[in-house]
Structure formats: structure tokens, C-alpha cells
CSV table of C-alpha atoms in Angstrom, one decimal:
chain,number,residue,atom,x,y,z
A,1,MET,CA,115.8,-39.3,85.0
A,2,THR,CA,115.2,-38.1,81.4
A,3,THR,CA,115.9,-40.6,78.7
A,4,PRO,CA,118.7,-39.4,76.5
A,5,LEU,CA,118.3,-38.8,72.8
A,6,SER,CA,120.3,-41.8,71.5
A,7,ILE,CA,121.4,-42.0,67.9
A,8,LEU,CA,123.1,-44.8,65.9
A,9,ILE,CA,124.9,-43.9,62.6
A,10,ALA,CA,124.9,-47.0,60.5
A,11,ASN,CA,125.7,-48.1,56.9
A,12,PRO,CA,127.0,-51.5,55.8
A,13,LYS,CA,129.7,-49.9,53.5
A,14,GLY,CA,132.8,-47.9,54.4
A,15,GLY,CA,133.3,-44.4,53.1
A,16,SER,CA,129.6,-43.4,53.4
A,17,GLY,CA,130.3,-40.6,55.9
A,18,LYS,CA,129.3,-42.3,59.1
A,19,SER,CA,132.0,-40.6,61.2
A,20,THR,CA,131.4,-37.2,59.6
A,21,LEU,CA,127.8,-37.4,60.5
A,22,ALA,CA,128.4,-38.7,64.1
A,23,THR,CA,131.1,-36.1,65.0
A,24,ASN,CA,129.1,-33.2,63.6
A,25,LEU,CA,126.0,-34.2,65.4
A,26,ALA,CA,127.9,-34.4,68.6
A,27,GLY,CA,129.3,-31.0,68.0
A,28,HIS,CA,125.9,-29.5,67.4
A,29,PHE,CA,124.3,-30.9,70.5
A,30,ALA,CA,127.4,-29.8,72.6
A,31,TRP,CA,126.8,-26.3,71.5
A,32,GLN,CA,123.1,-26.6,72.5
A,33,GLY,CA,124.3,-27.2,76.1
A,34,ASP,CA,123.6,-31.0,76.1
A,35,LYS,CA,125.8,-33.4,77.9
A,36,VAL,CA,127.0,-35.3,74.8
A,37,ALA,CA,128.5,-38.8,74.7
A,38,LEU,CA,130.2,-40.0,71.5
A,39,GLY,CA,130.8,-43.7,71.1
A,40,ASP,CA,132.6,-45.7,68.4
A,41,LEU,CA,132.0,-49.4,67.6
A,42,ASP,CA,134.5,-49.5,64.8
A,43,ARG,CA,137.9,-51.1,65.4
A,44,GLN,CA,139.6,-48.1,63.7
A,45,GLN,CA,138.0,-45.9,66.4
A,46,SER,CA,138.0,-42.9,64.0
A,47,ALA,CA,135.5,-40.9,66.0
A,48,ARG,CA,137.3,-41.6,69.2
A,49,TYR,CA,140.6,-40.4,67.8
A,50,TRP,CA,138.9,-37.3,66.4
A,51,LEU,CA,137.7,-36.6,70.0
A,52,THR,CA,141.2,-36.7,71.3
A,53,ARG,CA,142.1,-33.8,68.9
A,54,ARG,CA,139.2,-31.6,69.9
A,55,PRO,CA,140.4,-28.3,71.4
A,56,GLU,CA,139.6,-27.7,75.0
A,57,GLN,CA,138.0,-24.3,74.4
A,58,TYR,CA,135.1,-25.8,72.5
A,59,PRO,CA,132.0,-27.3,74.1
A,60,ARG,CA,132.9,-30.6,75.7
A,61,ILE,CA,132.0,-33.9,74.1
A,62,ASN,CA,132.5,-36.9,76.4
A,63,GLU,CA,133.8,-40.3,75.3
A,64,TRP,CA,131.4,-43.2,75.4
A,65,ASP,CA,133.5,-46.4,75.6
A,66,ALA,CA,131.1,-48.7,73.7
A,67,ALA,CA,133.6,-50.9,71.9
A,68,GLY,CA,133.3,-54.6,72.8
A,69,GLU,CA,129.9,-54.3,74.3
A,70,ASP,CA,127.2,-56.5,72.8
A,71,THR,CA,124.5,-54.0,73.9
A,72,PRO,CA,126.1,-50.6,74.5
A,73,HIS,CA,124.8,-48.5,77.3
A,74,ALA,CA,125.1,-44.7,77.1
A,75,PRO,CA,126.7,-43.0,80.1
A,76,LYS,CA,124.1,-42.2,82.8
A,77,ASN,CA,124.7,-38.5,82.8
A,78,ALA,CA,124.3,-38.0,79.0
A,79,THR,CA,121.4,-36.2,77.5
A,80,VAL,CA,122.5,-37.0,74.0
A,81,ALA,CA,124.4,-40.1,73.0
A,82,VAL,CA,125.8,-40.6,69.4
A,83,LEU,CA,127.0,-44.0,68.4
A,84,ASP,CA,129.3,-44.4,65.3
A,85,SER,CA,129.4,-47.9,63.8
A,86,PRO,CA,131.7,-50.0,61.6
A,87,ALA,CA,131.0,-51.1,58.0
A,88,GLY,CA,129.3,-54.4,57.9
A,89,LEU,CA,127.3,-54.0,61.1
A,90,HIS,CA,124.9,-57.0,61.2
A,91,GLY,CA,123.6,-59.9,63.2
A,92,LYS,CA,123.9,-59.7,67.0
A,93,LYS,CA,126.0,-56.5,66.8
A,94,LEU,CA,123.3,-54.7,64.9
A,95,GLU,CA,120.6,-56.1,67.2
A,96,GLY,CA,122.5,-54.9,70.3
A,97,ALA,CA,123.2,-51.5,68.8
A,98,LEU,CA,119.5,-51.0,68.0
A,99,LYS,CA,118.6,-51.8,71.6
A,100,ALA,CA,120.8,-48.9,72.7
A,101,VAL,CA,119.2,-46.2,70.6
A,102,SER,CA,115.9,-44.5,69.7
A,103,ARG,CA,117.0,-43.1,66.3
A,104,VAL,CA,119.0,-44.5,63.4
A,105,LEU,CA,120.6,-42.3,60.7
A,106,VAL,CA,121.8,-44.0,57.6
A,107,PRO,CA,124.2,-41.9,55.6
A,108,VAL,CA,124.2,-42.7,51.9
A,109,VAL,CA,126.3,-41.6,48.9
A,110,PRO,CA,125.1,-41.5,45.3
A,111,SER,CA,126.9,-44.6,43.9
A,112,SER,CA,125.7,-47.9,42.6
A,113,PHE,CA,128.0,-49.8,44.9
A,114,ASP,CA,126.5,-48.1,47.9
A,115,MET,CA,122.9,-48.7,46.8
A,116,TRP,CA,123.6,-52.4,46.2
A,117,ALA,CA,125.0,-52.7,49.7
A,118,LEU,CA,122.0,-50.9,51.2
A,119,GLU,CA,119.5,-53.4,49.7
A,120,GLY,CA,120.7,-56.1,52.0
A,121,PHE,CA,121.1,-53.7,55.0
A,122,PHE,CA,117.5,-52.4,54.7
A,123,ALA,CA,116.3,-56.0,54.5
A,124,GLN,CA,118.2,-56.8,57.7
A,125,LEU,CA,116.7,-53.7,59.4
A,126,ALA,CA,113.2,-54.7,58.4
A,127,GLU,CA,113.7,-58.0,60.3
A,128,GLU,CA,115.0,-56.5,63.5
A,129,LYS,CA,112.6,-56.6,66.4
A,130,ALA,CA,113.3,-53.0,67.4
A,131,VAL,CA,112.3,-51.8,63.9
A,132,ARG,CA,109.3,-54.1,63.5
A,133,LYS,CA,107.9,-52.9,66.9
A,134,LYS,CA,108.7,-49.3,65.9
A,135,GLN,CA,111.0,-48.8,68.9
A,136,VAL,CA,113.5,-46.9,66.7
A,137,ASP,CA,113.0,-44.4,64.0
A,138,ILE,CA,115.1,-44.6,60.8
A,139,GLY,CA,116.1,-41.6,58.7
A,140,ILE,CA,118.3,-41.2,55.6
A,141,VAL,CA,120.9,-38.5,55.0
A,142,GLY,CA,122.4,-38.1,51.5
A,143,MET,CA,126.1,-37.4,51.8
A,144,ARG,CA,128.2,-35.6,49.2
A,145,VAL,CA,125.2,-35.1,47.0
A,146,ASP,CA,124.4,-32.5,44.3
A,147,PRO,CA,120.6,-32.9,43.9
A,148,ARG,CA,120.9,-31.5,40.4
A,149,THR,CA,122.8,-34.6,39.1
A,150,HIS,CA,121.5,-37.8,37.5
A,151,ALA,CA,123.3,-39.8,40.2
A,152,ALA,CA,121.3,-37.9,42.9
A,153,GLN,CA,118.0,-38.6,41.0
A,154,GLN,CA,118.9,-42.3,40.8
A,155,LEU,CA,119.6,-42.3,44.6
A,156,GLU,CA,116.3,-40.6,45.3
A,157,HIS,CA,114.4,-43.1,43.2
A,158,PHE,CA,116.2,-46.0,44.9
A,159,LEU,CA,115.4,-44.7,48.4
A,160,ALA,CA,111.7,-44.0,47.6
A,161,GLY,CA,111.2,-47.8,47.5
A,162,TYR,CA,111.9,-48.3,51.1
A,163,GLY,CA,109.7,-45.8,52.8
A,164,PHE,CA,112.3,-44.3,55.1
A,165,PRO,CA,112.2,-40.5,55.3
A,166,VAL,CA,115.1,-38.7,53.4
A,167,LEU,CA,115.9,-35.9,55.7
A,168,SER,CA,118.5,-33.9,53.8
A,169,TRP,CA,121.2,-33.8,51.1
A,170,LEU,CA,124.6,-32.6,52.4
A,171,ARG,CA,126.6,-31.1,49.6
A,172,ASN,CA,130.0,-32.4,48.4
A,173,THR,CA,132.5,-30.1,50.1
A,174,GLN,CA,136.0,-30.5,51.4
A,175,LEU,CA,135.0,-28.4,54.5
A,176,TYR,CA,134.3,-31.5,56.6
A,177,VAL,CA,137.5,-33.2,55.6
A,178,GLN,CA,139.5,-30.1,56.5
A,179,LEU,CA,137.8,-29.9,60.0
A,180,GLN,CA,138.4,-33.5,60.9
A,181,PRO,CA,142.1,-33.5,61.8
A,182,LYS,CA,141.5,-30.4,64.0
A,183,GLY,CA,138.7,-32.1,66.1
A,184,LEU,CA,136.2,-29.6,64.8
A,185,THR,CA,132.8,-29.6,63.3
A,186,LEU,CA,130.7,-27.3,61.1
A,187,PHE,CA,129.0,-26.1,64.2
A,188,ASP,CA,132.2,-24.8,65.7
A,189,LEU,CA,132.6,-22.3,62.8
A,190,PRO,CA,131.1,-18.8,62.4
A,191,GLY,CA,127.5,-19.3,61.4
A,192,ARG,CA,127.2,-16.5,58.8
A,193,ARG,CA,130.1,-17.7,56.7
A,194,PHE,CA,128.7,-21.2,56.5
A,195,GLU,CA,125.0,-20.5,56.4
A,196,ARG,CA,124.4,-22.6,53.3
A,197,ASP,CA,125.9,-25.7,54.9
A,198,LEU,CA,124.2,-25.2,58.3
A,199,GLU,CA,120.8,-24.9,56.6
A,200,GLN,CA,121.2,-28.4,55.1
A,201,TRP,CA,121.4,-29.8,58.7
A,202,GLN,CA,118.2,-28.2,60.0
A,203,ALA,CA,115.8,-30.9,58.8
A,204,ILE,CA,118.0,-33.6,60.3
A,205,LEU,CA,118.2,-31.9,63.7
A,206,LYS,CA,114.5,-31.2,63.7
A,207,TRP,CA,113.7,-34.9,62.9
A,208,LEU,CA,116.0,-36.2,65.6
A,209,ARG,CA,114.0,-34.2,68.2
A,210,ASN,CA,110.7,-35.1,66.5
A,211,PRO,CA,110.6,-37.9,64.0
A,212,ALA,CA,107.1,-36.8,62.9
A,213,SER,CA,108.7,-33.8,61.2
A,214,PRO,CA,108.3,-33.7,57.4
A,215,SER,CA,111.3,-34.8,55.3
A,216,ILE,CA,112.4,-33.4,52.0
């Protein structure tokens, strides 16, 4: 049996775009013909609720009931498994989640509060056995970022000190917010109209398949 591509979306702070990243990744891989499982470790179950609103005519994304499991296990028939996580993921919960995946994406936004929170989180990651033994690959995604701004430059300088690849900057747009209540993703929309946004995802998608891919 082929090992599924398993992805954890993690950040210690709320409002960083974890669920946006998780649901859009699930949507992309569903369109690629993968058997996608979307799990949610957060008590609020935002990703799970989003899934209940997804129209039946779009490629199917299956629910991964991971809540309450110390070490989540992706459904056996999944070829891609995406795991959304709560703010403050740490300790045994973080350790268990890392055992379940081969990739970790950390969404970050350009604010001092978020960068301060990430300092401790990156320190935790460095101590985790799965990270030390290089059993998981970690990548960074900038969320709601205009790379021309001073805030973006500060974020880039901050991230450079940790050695994790920065895969892409996703621009600040209401598009994702408008799609959420409909159970839709960027990848459900006509490609030509949203070519600019789709292009920003390409490096992320390439890295997930091959972590040796160059970052920005």
C-alpha cells in the first residue's frame, strides 16, 4: 500500500490562517484525483464544519475523524491526508500529531505578536524527536502578506534565522474569506480569472511532493 502524503498545518497562535491553508490544500488534491482526508484537531472544528458545507458536485473530500486521538491515524484508503490543528498545539498533542505526518506547514502572518509566539513554537519543534531525526519536513507559508511592505521584510528577516524554507507569500485578499461559508476553495474556481492567486500556491504544492524543491 502506498504511504499517503500526510500534512500537518500548525501554528501556536489563532488567526494565522491554518484552516484556510488546510481546506485549500484539500481542495487542490481532490481536483488532482487523490483520495483526500481532512482532519481537524481543534475543538471548534472549523475545517470539519467547512466540509459539511461543501457542494456535492465538487471533488469529494472525506472527513478524517482525528479529534481526541493522541496519535491520529489517517484513513487507510487516503492518498493525501491533511490535518488542521488548534492554536497552542504543544507537548504530547504536538508529538502525536508529528508522528502522523511527513510534512508540516506553518502559516505565519506579518505581525510582532505572531513572530513572538513562533519563537517558542520553533524551539519546541527543534526538540521533537520526529524533527531531530528528520522524519518530517517543515515549510513556512506567509499568509496575508504584501512582500513590498516593511512588515513583510521584518517577517522574512525573522524567519531567516530558523533555517526552514519559506515556500510562498499568499496575498491579503478577501477571496478566501468569501469562499469559506460556501465550502469552496480557490481551486474550485475558474483558473484564468484567479491565475495570480493560483501561481502563489505552486511552490507550496511542489514542495509537498518534493521537499528538496527550492523555496523563494
